[in-house]
mmCIF file with all atom_site columns, C-alpha atoms in Angstrom:
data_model
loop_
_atom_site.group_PDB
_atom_site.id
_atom_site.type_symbol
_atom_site.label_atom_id
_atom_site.label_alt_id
_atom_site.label_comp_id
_atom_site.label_asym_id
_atom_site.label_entity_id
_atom_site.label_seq_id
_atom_site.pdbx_PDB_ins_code
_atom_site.Cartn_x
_atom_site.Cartn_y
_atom_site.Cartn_z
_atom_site.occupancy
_atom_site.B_iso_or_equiv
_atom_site.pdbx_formal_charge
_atom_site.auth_seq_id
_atom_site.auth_comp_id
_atom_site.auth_asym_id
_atom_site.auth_atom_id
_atom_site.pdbx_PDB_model_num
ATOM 1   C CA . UNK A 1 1   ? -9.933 33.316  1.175   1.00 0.00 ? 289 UNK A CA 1
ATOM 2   C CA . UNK A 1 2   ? -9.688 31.407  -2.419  1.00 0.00 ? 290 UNK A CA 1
ATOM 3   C CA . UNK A 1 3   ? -6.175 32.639  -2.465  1.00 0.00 ? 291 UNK A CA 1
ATOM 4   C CA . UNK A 1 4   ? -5.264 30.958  1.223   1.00 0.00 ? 292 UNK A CA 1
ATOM 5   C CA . UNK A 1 5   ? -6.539 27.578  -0.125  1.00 0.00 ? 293 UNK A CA 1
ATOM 6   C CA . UNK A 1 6   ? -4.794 28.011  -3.164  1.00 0.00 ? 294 UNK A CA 1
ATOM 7   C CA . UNK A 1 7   ? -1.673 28.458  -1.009  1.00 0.00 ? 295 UNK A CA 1
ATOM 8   C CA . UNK A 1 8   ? -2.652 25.259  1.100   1.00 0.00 ? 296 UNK A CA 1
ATOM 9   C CA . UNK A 1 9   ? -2.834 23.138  -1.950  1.00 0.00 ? 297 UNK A CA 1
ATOM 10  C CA . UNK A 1 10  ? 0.446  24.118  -3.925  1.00 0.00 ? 298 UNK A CA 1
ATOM 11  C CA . UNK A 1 11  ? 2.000  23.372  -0.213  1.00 0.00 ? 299 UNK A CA 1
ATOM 12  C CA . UNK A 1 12  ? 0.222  20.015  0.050   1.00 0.00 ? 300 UNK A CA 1
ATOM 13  C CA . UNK A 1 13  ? 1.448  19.424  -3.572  1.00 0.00 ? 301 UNK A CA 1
ATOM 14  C CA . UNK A 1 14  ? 4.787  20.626  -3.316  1.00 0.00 ? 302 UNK A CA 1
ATOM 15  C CA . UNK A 1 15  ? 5.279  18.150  -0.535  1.00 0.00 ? 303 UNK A CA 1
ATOM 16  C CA . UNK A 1 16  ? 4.381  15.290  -2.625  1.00 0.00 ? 304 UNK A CA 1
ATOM 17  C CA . UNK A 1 17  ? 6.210  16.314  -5.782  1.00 0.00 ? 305 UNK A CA 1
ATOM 18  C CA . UNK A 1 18  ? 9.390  16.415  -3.839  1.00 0.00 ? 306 UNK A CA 1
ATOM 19  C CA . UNK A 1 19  ? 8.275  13.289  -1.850  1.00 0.00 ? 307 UNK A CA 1
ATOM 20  C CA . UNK A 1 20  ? 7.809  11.361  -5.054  1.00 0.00 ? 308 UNK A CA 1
ATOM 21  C CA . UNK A 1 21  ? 10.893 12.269  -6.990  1.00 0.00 ? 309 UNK A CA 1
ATOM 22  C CA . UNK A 1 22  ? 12.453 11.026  -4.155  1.00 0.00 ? 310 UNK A CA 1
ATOM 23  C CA . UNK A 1 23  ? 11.064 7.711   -4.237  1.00 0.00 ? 311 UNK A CA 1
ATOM 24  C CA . UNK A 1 24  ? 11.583 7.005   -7.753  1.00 0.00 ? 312 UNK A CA 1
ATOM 25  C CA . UNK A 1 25  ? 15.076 7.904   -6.978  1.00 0.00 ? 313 UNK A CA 1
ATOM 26  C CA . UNK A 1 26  ? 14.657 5.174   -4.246  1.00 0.00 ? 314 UNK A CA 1
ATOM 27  C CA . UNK A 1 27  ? 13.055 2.676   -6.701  1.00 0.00 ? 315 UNK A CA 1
ATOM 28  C CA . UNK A 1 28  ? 15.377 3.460   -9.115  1.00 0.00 ? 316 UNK A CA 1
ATOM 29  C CA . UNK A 1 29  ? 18.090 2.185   -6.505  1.00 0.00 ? 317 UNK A CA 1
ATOM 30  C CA . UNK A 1 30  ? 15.728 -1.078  -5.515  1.00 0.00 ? 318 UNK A CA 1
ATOM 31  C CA . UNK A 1 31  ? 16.083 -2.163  -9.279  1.00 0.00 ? 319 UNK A CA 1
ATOM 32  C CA . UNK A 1 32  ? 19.549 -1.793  -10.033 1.00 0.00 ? 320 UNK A CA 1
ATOM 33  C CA . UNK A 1 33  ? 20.420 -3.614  -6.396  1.00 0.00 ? 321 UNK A CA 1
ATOM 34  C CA . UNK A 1 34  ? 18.211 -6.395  -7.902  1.00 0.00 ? 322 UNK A CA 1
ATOM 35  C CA . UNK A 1 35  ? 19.679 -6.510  -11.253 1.00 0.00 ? 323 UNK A CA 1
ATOM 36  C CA . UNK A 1 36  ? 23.357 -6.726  -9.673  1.00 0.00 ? 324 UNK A CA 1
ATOM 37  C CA . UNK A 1 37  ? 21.828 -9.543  -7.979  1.00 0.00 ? 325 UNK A CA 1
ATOM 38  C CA . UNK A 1 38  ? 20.397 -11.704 -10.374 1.00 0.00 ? 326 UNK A CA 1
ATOM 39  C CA . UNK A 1 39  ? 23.459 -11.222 -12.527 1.00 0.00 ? 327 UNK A CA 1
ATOM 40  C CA . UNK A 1 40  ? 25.281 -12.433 -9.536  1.00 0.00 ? 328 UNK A CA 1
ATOM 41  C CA . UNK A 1 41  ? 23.123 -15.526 -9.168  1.00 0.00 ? 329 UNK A CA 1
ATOM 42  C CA . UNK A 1 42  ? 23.365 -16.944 -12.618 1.00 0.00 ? 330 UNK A CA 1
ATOM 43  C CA . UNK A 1 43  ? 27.076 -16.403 -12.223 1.00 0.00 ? 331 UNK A CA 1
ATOM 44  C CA . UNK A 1 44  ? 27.296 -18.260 -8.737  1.00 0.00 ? 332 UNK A CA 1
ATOM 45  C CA . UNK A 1 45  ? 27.949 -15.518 -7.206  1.00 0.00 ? 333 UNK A CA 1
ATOM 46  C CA . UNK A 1 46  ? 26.268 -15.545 -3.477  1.00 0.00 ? 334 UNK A CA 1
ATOM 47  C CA . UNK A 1 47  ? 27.816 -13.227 -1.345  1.00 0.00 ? 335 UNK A CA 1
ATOM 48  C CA . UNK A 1 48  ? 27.269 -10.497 -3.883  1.00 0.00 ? 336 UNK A CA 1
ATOM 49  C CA . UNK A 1 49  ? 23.996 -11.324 -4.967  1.00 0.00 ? 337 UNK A CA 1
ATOM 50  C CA . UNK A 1 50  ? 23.205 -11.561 -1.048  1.00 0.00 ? 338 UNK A CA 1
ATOM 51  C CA . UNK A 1 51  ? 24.608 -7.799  -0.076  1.00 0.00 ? 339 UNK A CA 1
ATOM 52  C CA . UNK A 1 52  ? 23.137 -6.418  -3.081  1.00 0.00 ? 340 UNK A CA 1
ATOM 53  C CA . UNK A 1 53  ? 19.562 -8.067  -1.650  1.00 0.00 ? 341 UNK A CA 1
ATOM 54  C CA . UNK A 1 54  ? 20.085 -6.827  1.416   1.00 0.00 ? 342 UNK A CA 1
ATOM 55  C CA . UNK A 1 55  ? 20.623 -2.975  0.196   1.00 0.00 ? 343 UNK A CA 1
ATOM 56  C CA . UNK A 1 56  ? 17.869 -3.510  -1.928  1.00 0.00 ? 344 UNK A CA 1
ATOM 57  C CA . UNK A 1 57  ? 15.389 -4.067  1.583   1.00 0.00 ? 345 UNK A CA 1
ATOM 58  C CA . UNK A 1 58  ? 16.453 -1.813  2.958   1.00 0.00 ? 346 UNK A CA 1
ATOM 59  C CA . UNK A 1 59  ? 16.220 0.952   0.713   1.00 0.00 ? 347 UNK A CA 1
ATOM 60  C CA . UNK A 1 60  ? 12.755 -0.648  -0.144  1.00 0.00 ? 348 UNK A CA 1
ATOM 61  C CA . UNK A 1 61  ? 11.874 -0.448  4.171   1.00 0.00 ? 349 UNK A CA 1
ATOM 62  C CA . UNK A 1 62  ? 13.070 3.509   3.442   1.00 0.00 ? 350 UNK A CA 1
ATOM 63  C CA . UNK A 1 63  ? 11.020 3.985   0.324   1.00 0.00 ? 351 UNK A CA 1
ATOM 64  C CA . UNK A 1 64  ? 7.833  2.774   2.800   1.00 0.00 ? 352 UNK A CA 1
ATOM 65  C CA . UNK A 1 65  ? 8.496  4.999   5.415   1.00 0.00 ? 353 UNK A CA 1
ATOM 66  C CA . UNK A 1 66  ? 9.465  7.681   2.960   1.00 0.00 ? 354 UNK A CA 1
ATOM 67  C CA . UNK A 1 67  ? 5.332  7.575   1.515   1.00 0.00 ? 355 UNK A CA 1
ATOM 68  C CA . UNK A 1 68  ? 3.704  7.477   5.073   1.00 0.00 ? 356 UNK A CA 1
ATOM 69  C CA . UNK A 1 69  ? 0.588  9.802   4.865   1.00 0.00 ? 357 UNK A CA 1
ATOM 70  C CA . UNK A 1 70  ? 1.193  9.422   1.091   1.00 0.00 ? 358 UNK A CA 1
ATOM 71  C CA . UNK A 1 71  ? -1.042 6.271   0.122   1.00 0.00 ? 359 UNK A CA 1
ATOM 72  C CA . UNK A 1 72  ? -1.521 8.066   -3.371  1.00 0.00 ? 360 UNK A CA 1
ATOM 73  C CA . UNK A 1 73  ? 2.137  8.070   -4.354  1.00 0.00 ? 361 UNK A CA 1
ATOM 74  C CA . UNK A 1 74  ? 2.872  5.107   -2.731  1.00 0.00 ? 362 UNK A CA 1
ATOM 75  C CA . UNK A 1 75  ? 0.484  3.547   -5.004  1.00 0.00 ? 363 UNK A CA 1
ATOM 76  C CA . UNK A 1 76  ? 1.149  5.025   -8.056  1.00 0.00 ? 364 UNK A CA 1
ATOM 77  C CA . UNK A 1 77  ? 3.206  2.428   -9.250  1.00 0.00 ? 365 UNK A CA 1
ATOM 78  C CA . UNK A 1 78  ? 7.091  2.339   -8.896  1.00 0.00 ? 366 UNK A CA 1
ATOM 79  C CA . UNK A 1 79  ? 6.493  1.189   -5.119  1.00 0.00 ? 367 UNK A CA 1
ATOM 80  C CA . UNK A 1 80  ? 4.932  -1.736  -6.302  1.00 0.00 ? 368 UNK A CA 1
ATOM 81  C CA . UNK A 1 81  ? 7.367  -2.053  -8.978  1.00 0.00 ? 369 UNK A CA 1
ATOM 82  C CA . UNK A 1 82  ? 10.277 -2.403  -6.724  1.00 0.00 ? 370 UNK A CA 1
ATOM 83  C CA . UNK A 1 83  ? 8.581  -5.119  -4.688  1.00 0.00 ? 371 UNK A CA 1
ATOM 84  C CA . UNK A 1 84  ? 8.195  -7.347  -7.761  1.00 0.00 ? 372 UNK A CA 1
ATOM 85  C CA . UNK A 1 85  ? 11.568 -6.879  -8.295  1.00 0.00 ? 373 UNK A CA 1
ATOM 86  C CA . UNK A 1 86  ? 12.854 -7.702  -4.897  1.00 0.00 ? 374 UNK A CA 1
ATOM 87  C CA . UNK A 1 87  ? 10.361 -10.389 -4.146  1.00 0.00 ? 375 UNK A CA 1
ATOM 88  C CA . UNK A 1 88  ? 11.645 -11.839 -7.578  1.00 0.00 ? 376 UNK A CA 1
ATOM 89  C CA . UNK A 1 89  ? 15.195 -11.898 -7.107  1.00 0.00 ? 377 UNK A CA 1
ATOM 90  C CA . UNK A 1 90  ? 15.029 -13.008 -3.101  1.00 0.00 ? 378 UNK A CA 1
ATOM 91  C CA . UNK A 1 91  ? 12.795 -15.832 -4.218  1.00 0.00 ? 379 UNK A CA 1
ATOM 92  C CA . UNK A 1 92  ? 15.318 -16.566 -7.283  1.00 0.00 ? 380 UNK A CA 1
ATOM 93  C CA . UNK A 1 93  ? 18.136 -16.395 -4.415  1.00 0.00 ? 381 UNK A CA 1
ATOM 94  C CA . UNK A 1 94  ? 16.516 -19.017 -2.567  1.00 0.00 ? 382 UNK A CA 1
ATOM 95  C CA . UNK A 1 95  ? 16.045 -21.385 -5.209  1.00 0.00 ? 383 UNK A CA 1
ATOM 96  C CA . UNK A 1 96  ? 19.726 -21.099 -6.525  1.00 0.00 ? 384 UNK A CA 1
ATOM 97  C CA . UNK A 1 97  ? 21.449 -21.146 -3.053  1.00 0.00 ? 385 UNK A CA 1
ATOM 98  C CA . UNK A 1 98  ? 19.189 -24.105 -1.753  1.00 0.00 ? 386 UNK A CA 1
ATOM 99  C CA . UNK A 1 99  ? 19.663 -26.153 -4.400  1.00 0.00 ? 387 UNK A CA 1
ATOM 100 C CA . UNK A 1 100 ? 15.350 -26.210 -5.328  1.00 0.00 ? 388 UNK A CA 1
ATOM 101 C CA . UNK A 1 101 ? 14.220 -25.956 -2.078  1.00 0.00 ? 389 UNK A CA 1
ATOM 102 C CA . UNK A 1 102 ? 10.560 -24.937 -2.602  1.00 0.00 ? 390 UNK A CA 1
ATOM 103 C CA . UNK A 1 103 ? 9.390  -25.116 0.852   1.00 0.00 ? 391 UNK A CA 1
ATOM 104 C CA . UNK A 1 104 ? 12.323 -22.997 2.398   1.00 0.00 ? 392 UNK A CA 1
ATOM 105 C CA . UNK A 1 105 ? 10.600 -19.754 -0.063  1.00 0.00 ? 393 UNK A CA 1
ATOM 106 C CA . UNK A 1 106 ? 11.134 -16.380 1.562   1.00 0.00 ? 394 UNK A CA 1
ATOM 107 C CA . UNK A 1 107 ? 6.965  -15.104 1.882   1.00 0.00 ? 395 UNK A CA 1
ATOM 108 C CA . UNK A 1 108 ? 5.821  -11.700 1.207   1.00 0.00 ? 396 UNK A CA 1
ATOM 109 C CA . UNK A 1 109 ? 5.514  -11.419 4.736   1.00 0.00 ? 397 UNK A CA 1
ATOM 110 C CA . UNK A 1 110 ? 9.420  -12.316 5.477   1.00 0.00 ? 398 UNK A CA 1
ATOM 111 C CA . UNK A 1 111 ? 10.293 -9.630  2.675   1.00 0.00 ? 399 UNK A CA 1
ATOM 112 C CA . UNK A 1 112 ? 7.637  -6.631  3.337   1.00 0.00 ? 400 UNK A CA 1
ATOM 113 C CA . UNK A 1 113 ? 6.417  -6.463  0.032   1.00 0.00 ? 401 UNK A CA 1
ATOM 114 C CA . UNK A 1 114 ? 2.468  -6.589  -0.617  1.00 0.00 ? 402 UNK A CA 1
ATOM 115 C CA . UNK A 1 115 ? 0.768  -9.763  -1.962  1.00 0.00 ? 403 UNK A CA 1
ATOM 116 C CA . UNK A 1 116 ? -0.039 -8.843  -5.994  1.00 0.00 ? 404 UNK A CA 1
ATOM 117 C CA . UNK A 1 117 ? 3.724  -7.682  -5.867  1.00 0.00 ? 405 UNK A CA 1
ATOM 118 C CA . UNK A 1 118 ? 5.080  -10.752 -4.838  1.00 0.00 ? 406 UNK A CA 1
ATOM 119 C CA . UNK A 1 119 ? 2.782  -12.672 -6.797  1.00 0.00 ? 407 UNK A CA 1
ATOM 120 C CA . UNK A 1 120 ? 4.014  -11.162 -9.851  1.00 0.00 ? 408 UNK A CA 1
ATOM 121 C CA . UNK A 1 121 ? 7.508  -11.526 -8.722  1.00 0.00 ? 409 UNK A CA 1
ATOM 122 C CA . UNK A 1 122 ? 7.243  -15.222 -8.791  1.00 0.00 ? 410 UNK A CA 1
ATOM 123 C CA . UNK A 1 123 ? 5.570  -14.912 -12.247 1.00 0.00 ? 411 UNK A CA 1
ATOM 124 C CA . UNK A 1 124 ? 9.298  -13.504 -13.230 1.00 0.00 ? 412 UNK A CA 1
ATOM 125 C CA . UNK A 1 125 ? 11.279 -15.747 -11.351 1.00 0.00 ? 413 UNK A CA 1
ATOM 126 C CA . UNK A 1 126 ? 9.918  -18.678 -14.018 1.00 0.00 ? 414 UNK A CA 1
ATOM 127 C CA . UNK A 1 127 ? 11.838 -16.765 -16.781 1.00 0.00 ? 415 UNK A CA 1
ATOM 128 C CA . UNK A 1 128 ? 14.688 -16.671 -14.366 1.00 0.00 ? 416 UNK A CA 1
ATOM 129 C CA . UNK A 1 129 ? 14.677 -19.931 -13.946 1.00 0.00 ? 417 UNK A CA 1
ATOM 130 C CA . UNK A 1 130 ? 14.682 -21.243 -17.507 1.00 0.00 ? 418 UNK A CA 1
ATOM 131 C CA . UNK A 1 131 ? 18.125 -19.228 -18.012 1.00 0.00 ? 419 UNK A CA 1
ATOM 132 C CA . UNK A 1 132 ? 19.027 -21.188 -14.918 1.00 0.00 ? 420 UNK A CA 1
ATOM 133 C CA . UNK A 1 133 ? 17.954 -24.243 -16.501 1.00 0.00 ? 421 UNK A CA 1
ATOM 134 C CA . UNK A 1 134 ? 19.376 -23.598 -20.260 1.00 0.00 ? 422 UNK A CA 1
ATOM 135 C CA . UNK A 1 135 ? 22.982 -22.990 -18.042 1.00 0.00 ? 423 UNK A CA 1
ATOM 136 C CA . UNK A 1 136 ? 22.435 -26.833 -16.871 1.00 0.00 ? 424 UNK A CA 1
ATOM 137 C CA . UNK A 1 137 ? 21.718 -28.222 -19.866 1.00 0.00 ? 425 UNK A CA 1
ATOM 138 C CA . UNK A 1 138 ? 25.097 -26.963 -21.350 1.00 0.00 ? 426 UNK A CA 1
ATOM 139 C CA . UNK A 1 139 ? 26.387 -28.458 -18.230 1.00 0.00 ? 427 UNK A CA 1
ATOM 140 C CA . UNK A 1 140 ? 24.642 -31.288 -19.181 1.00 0.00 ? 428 UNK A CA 1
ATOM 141 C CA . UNK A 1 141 ? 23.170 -31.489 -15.685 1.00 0.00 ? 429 UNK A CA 1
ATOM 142 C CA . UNK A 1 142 ? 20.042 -32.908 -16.818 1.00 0.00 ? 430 UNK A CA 1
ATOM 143 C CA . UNK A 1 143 ? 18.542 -34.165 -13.783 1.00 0.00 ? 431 UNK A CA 1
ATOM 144 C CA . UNK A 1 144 ? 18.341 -30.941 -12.344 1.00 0.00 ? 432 UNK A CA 1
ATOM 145 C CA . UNK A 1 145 ? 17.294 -29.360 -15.117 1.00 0.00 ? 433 UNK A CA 1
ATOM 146 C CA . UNK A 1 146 ? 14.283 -31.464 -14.785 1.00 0.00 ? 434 UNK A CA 1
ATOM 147 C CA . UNK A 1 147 ? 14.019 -30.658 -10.988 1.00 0.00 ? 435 UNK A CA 1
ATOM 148 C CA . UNK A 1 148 ? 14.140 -27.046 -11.762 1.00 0.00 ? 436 UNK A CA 1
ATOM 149 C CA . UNK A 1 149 ? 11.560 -27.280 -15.050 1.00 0.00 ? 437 UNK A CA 1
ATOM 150 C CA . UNK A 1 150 ? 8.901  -29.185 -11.971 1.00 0.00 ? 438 UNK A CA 1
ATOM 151 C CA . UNK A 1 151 ? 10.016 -25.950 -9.768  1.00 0.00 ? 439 UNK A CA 1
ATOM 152 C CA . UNK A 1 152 ? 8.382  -23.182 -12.847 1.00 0.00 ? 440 UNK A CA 1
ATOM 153 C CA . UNK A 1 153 ? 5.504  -25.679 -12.871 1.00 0.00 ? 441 UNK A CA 1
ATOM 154 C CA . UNK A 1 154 ? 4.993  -25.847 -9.485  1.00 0.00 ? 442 UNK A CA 1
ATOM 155 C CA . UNK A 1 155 ? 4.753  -21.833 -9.041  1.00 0.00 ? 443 UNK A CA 1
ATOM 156 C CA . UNK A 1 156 ? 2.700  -21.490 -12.594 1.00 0.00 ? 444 UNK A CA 1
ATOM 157 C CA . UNK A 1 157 ? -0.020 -23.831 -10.983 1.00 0.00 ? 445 UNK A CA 1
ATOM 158 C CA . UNK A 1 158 ? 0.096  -21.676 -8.092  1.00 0.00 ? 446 UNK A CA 1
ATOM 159 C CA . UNK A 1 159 ? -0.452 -18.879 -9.890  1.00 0.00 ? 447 UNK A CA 1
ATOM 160 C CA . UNK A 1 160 ? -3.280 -20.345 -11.810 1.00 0.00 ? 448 UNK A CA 1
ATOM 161 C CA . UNK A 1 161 ? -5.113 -20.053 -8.672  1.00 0.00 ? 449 UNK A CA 1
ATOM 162 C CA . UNK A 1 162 ? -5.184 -16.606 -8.107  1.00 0.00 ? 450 UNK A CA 1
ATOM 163 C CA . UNK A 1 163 ? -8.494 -15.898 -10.997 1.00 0.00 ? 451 UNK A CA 1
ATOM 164 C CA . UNK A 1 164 ? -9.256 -12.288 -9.917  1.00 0.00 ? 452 UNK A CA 1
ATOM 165 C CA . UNK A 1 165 ? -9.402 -9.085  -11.535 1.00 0.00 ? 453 UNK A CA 1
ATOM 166 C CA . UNK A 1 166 ? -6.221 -7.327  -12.918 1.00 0.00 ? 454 UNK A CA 1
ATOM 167 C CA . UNK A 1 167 ? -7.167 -4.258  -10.771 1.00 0.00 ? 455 UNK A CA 1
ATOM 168 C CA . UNK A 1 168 ? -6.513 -6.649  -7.641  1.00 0.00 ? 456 UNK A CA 1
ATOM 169 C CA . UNK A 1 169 ? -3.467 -8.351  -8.860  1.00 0.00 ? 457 UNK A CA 1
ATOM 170 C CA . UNK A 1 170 ? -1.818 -5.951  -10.825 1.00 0.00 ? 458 UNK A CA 1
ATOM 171 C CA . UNK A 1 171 ? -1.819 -7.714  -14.272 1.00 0.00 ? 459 UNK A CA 1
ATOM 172 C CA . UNK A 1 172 ? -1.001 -11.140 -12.807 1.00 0.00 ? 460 UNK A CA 1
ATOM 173 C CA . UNK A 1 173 ? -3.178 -12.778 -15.190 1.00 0.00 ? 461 UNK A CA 1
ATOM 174 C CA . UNK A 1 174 ? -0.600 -11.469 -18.542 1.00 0.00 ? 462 UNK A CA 1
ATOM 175 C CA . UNK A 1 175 ? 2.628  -13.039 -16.674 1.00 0.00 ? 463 UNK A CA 1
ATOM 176 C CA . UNK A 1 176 ? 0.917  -16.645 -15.829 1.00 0.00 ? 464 UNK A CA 1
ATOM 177 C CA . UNK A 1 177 ? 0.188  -16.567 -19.547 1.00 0.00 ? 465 UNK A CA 1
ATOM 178 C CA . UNK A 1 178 ? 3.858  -15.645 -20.577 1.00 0.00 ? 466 UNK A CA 1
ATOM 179 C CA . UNK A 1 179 ? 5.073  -18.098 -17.754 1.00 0.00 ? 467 UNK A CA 1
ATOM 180 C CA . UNK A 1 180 ? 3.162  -20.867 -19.247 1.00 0.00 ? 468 UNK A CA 1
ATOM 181 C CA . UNK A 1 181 ? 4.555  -20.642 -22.945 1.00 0.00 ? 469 UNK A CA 1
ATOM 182 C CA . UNK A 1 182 ? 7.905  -19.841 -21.292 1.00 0.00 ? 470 UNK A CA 1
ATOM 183 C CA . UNK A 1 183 ? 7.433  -23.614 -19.290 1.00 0.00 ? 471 UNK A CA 1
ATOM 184 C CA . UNK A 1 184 ? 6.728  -25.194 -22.673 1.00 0.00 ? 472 UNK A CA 1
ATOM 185 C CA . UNK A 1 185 ? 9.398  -23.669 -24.428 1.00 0.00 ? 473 UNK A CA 1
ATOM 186 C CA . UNK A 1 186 ? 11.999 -24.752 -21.499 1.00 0.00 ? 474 UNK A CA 1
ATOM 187 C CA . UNK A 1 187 ? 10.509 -28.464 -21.445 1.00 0.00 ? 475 UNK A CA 1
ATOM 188 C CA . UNK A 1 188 ? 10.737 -29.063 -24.621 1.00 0.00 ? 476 UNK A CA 1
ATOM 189 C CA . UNK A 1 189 ? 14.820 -27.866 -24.278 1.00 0.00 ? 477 UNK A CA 1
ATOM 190 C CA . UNK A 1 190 ? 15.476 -30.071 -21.958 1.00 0.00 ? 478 UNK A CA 1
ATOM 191 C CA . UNK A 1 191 ? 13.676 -33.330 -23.947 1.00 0.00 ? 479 UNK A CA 1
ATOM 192 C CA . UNK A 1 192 ? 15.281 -32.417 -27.260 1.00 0.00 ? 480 UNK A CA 1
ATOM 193 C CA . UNK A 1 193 ? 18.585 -32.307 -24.568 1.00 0.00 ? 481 UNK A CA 1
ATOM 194 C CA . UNK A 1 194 ? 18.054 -35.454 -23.333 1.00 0.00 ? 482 UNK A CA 1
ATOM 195 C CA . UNK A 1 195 ? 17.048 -37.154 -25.980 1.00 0.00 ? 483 UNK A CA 1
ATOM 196 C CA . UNK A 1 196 ? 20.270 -35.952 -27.918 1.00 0.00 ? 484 UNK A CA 1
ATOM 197 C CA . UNK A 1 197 ? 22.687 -37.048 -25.221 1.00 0.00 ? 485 UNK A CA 1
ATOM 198 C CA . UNK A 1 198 ? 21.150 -40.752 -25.623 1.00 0.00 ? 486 UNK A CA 1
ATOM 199 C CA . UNK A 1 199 ? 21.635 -40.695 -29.169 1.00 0.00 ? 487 UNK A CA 1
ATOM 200 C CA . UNK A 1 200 ? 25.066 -39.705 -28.594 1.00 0.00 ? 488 UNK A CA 1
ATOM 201 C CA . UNK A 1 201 ? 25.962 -42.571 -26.000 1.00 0.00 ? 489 UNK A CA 1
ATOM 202 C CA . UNK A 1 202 ? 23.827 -44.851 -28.235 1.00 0.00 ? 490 UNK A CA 1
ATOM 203 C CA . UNK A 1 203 ? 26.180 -43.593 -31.544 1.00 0.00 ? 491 UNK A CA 1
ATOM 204 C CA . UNK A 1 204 ? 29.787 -44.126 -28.989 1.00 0.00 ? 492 UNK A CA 1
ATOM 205 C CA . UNK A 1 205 ? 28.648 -47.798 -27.404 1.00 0.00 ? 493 UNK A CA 1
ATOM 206 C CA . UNK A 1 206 ? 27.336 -48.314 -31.415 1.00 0.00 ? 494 UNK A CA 1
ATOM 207 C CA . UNK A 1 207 ? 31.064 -47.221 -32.311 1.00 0.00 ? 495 UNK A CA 1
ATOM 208 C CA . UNK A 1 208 ? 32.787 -49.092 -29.640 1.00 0.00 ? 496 UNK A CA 1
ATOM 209 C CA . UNK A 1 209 ? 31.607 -52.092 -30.824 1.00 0.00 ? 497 UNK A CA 1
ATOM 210 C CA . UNK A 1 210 ? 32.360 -51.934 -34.299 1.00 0.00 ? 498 UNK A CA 1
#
């Protein structure tokens, strides 16, 4: 008898150790598609940060299916992983093709992922978005520097609303923290910026009239 349940178990557990090394193989796949992306986005790159999106869902809708009857492995981590990065490059993708087009935001609905993940994906996207912004300053593209600086405040206060427990929303509490000091940081780049390039007019129309 003990040794037939033993045998039902180590099935029952074989099944999910395969299952789950496949998935992290799966994940593994989600977060390099999303890497190729973003790299692709800060280089202006569309198309190829758009295909590399798309494979990313759908190996993400095949990871899902993958854990069905699995709710254990499916929340064991990586799963949740992957959505944070997905939901954090579409959302980046957005912004950068639409020009700062808040309201046009892919939700976690439109992408599949769960809530906590996406949350936490837009907690990313405000470091993404600070590279994006440090690229317009060197362009000296200040004005939009500035509209993309209100865009990391905009999703920090909306993060600031969600106060519950880390065991609800997966740590979201650390990256609204990091994506404040990370707002601070980026303001005060584009002020000193600013401020520089009227000292330099003020120095050439100074020169011009000597």
């Amino acid at each position: 008898m003990l040794e037939d349940i033993s045998s039902r178990i180590r099935d029952n557990l074989e099944v999910k150790d395969r299952i789950r090394e496949e998935g992290l193989k799966i994940s593994r796949e989600i977060v390099r598609e999303c890497r190729t992306a973003s790299f692709a986005l800060h280089g202006k790159d569309f198309e190829k940060a758009s295909n590399s999106i798309e494979a990313a869902g759908k190996a993400l809708k095949k990871l899902e299916t993958r854990f069905e009857g699995h709710a254990d492995i499916y929340h064991a981590g990586f799963v949740e992983h992957a959505q944070q990065e997905y939901s954090e490059v579409a959302v980046l993708y957005s912004l950068l093709k639409d020009e700062g087009k808040i309201k046009d935001l892919p939700s976690p609905d439109d992408l599949g992922v769960e809530y906590a993940a996406y949350l936490n994906g837009l907690g990313d996207v405000v470091g993404e978005l600070r590279r994006h912004i440090l690229d317009l300053i060197r362009e000296e593209s200040f004005e939009k520097a500035e509209e993309f600086l209100g865009i990391m405040e905009n999703i920090h206060a909306t993060l600031m609303d969600f106060d519950y427990p880390d065991a609800i929303t997966g740590g979201l509490r650390r990256k609204t923290d990091v994506s404040r000091s990370v707002i601070e940081k980026t303001r005060g780049d584009v002020v000193n910026a600013i401020q520089q390039k009227k000292l330099e007019l003020a120095m050439k129309s100074l020169e011009s009239r000597l």
